[in-house]
Structures are given as C-alpha cells and as structure tokens.
PDB file of C-alpha atoms and ligand atoms in Angstrom:
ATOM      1  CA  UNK A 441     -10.275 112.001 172.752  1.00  0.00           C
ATOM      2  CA  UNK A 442      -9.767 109.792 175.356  1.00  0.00           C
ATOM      3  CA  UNK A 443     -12.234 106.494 175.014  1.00  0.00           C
ATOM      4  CA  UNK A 444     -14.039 105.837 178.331  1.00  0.00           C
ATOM      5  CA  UNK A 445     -15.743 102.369 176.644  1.00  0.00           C
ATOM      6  CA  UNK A 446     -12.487 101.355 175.907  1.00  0.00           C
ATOM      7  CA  UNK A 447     -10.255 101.501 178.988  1.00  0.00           C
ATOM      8  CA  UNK A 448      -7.083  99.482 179.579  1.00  0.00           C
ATOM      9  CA  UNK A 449      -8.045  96.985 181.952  1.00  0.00           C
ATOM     10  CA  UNK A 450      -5.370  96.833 184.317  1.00  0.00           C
ATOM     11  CA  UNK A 451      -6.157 100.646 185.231  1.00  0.00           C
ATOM     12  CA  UNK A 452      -6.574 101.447 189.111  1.00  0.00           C
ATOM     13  CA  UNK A 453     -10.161 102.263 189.972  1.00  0.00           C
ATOM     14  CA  UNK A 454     -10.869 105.986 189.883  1.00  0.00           C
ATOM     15  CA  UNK A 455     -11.070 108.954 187.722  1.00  0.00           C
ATOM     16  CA  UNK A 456      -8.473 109.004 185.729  1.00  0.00           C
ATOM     17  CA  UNK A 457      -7.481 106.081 183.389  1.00  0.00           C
ATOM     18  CA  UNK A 458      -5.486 104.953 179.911  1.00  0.00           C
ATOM     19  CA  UNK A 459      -7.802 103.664 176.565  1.00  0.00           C
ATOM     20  CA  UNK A 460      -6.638 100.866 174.638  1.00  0.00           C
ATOM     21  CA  UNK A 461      -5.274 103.734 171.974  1.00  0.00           C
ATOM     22  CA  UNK A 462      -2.086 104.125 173.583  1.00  0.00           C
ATOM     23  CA  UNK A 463       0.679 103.263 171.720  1.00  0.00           C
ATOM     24  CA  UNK A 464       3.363 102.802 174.833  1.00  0.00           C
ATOM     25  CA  UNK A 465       5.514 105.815 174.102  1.00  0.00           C
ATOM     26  CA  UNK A 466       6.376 105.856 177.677  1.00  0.00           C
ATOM     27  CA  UNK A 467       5.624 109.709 177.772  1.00  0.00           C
ATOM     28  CA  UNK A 468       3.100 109.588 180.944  1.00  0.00           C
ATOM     29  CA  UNK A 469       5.589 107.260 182.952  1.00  0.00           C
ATOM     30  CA  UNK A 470       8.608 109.483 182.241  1.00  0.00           C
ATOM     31  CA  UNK A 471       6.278 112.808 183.370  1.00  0.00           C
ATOM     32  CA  UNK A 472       4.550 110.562 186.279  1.00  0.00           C
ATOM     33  CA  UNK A 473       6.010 107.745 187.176  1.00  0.00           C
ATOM     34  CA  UNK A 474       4.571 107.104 190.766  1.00  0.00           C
ATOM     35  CA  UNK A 475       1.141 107.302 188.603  1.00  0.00           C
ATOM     36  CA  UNK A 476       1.576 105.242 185.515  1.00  0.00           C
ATOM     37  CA  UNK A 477       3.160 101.946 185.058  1.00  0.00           C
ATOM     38  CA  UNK A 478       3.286  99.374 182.048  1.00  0.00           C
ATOM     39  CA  UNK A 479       1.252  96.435 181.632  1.00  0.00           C
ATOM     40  CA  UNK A 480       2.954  93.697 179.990  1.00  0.00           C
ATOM     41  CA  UNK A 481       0.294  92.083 179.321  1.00  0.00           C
ATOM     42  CA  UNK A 482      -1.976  93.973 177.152  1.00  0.00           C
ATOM     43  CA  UNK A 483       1.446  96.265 176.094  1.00  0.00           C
ATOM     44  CA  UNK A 484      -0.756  99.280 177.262  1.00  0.00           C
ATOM     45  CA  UNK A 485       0.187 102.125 180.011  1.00  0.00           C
ATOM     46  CA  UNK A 486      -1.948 102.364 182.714  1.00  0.00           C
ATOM     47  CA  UNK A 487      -3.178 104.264 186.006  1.00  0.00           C
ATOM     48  CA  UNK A 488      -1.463 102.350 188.940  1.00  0.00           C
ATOM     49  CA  UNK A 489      -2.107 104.993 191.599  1.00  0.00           C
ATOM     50  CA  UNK A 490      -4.833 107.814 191.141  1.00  0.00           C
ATOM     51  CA  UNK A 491      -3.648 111.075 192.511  1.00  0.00           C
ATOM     52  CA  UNK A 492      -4.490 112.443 195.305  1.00  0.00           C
ATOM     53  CA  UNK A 493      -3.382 115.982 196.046  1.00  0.00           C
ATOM     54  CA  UNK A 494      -3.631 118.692 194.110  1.00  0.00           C
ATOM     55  CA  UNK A 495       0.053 118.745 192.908  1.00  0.00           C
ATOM     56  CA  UNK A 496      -0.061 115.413 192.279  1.00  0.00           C
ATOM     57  CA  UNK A 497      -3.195 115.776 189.873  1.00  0.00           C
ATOM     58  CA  UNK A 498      -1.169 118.765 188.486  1.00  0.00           C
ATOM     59  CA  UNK A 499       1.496 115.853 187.294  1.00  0.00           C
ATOM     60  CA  UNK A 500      -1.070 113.749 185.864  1.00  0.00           C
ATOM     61  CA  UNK A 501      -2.759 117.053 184.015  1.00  0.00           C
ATOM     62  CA  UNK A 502       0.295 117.363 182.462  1.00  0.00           C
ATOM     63  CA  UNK A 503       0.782 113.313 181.459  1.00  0.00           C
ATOM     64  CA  UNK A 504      -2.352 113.896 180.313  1.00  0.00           C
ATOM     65  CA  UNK A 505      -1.849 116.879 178.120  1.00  0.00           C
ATOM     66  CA  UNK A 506       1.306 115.396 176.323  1.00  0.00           C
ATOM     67  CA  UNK A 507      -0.100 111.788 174.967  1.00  0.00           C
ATOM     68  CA  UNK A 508       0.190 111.612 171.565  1.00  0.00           C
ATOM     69  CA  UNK A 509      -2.926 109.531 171.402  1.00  0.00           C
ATOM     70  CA  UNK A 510      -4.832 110.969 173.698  1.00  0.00           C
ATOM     71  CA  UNK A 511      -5.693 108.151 175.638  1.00  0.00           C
ATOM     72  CA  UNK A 512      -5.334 109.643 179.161  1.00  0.00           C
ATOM     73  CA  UNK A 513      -8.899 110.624 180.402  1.00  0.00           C
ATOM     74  CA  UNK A 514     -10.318 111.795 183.656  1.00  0.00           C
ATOM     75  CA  UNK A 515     -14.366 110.671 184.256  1.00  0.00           C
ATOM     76  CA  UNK A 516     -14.315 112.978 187.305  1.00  0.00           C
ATOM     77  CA  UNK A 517     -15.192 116.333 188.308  1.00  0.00           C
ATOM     78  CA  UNK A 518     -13.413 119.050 186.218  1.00  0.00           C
ATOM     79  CA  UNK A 519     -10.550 120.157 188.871  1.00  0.00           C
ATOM     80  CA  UNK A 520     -10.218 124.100 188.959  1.00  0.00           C
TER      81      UNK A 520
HETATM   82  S1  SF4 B1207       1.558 109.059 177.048  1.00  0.00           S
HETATM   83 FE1  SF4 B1207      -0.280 108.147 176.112  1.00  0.00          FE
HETATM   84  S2  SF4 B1207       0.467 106.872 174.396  1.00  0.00           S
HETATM   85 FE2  SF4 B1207       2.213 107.364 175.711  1.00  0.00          FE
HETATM   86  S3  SF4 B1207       2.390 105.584 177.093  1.00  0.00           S
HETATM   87 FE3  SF4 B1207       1.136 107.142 178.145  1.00  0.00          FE
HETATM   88  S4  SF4 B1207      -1.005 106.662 177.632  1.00  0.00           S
HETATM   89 FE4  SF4 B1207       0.310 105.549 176.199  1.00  0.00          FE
END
C-alpha cells in the first residue's frame, strides 16, 4: 500500500503522490509521462503535474495500478 507518512519529497502538491518505496522502474513515466518525472536527487519517481481531467486521472489510475511497489497513492476523493 501506498505510504502517505512517507512521501517522496519532491512530489507536486495534491492528491496523488509517490512513497519513498519506489524502486525507479520507470513504469509510471513510460504510462504517464506528462505526470511523473525522476528526481535525481532522492533516485525516487515523483508527481510533477497532478491531473486534471478525467482522462488524464484515467492515465494516472492506470500508473497507479501497475507499480510494482505500490507506491503511487491518491489522498483524495475516490473518483467514480
Ligand atoms: S511505477 Fe512505482 S516503482 Fe516504478 S518508478 Fe513509478 S512509483 Fe517508482
């Protein structure tokens, strides 16, 4: 489960955000990569843009639903 204690800190403000569990597979910057970039200074993925429409939240869902450690969590309101 995704660690909301333990969030990477270079994650944009908002909902959605990486923990400190990822292991940099790349997998949520190859499925979103206007959403997640790479922080070279931790080593750790994280949110650079929150989305904002529905299909874009559809491509973080599914970033989301494909970490191997999942570290991608969402603190806001369930969507649909
Ligand atoms: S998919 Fe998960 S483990 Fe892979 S880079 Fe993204 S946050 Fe890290």
């Amino acid at each position: 489960m995704p660690n909301p204690h333990s969030k990477a800190p270079a994650n944009h403000e908002g909902p959605y955000y990486v923990d400190t569990d990822c292991i940099d597979c790349c997998g949520c910057r190859e499925i979103a990569p206007r959403h997640f970039g790479f922080d070279e200074d931790t080593g750790l993925s994280y949110v650079m843009r929150q989305p904002e429409t529905a299909e874009e939240k559809e491509i973080v869902n599914e970033a989301m639903n494909h970490c191997p450690t999942e570290s991608i969590g969402n603190d806001g309101e369930e969507e649909g």
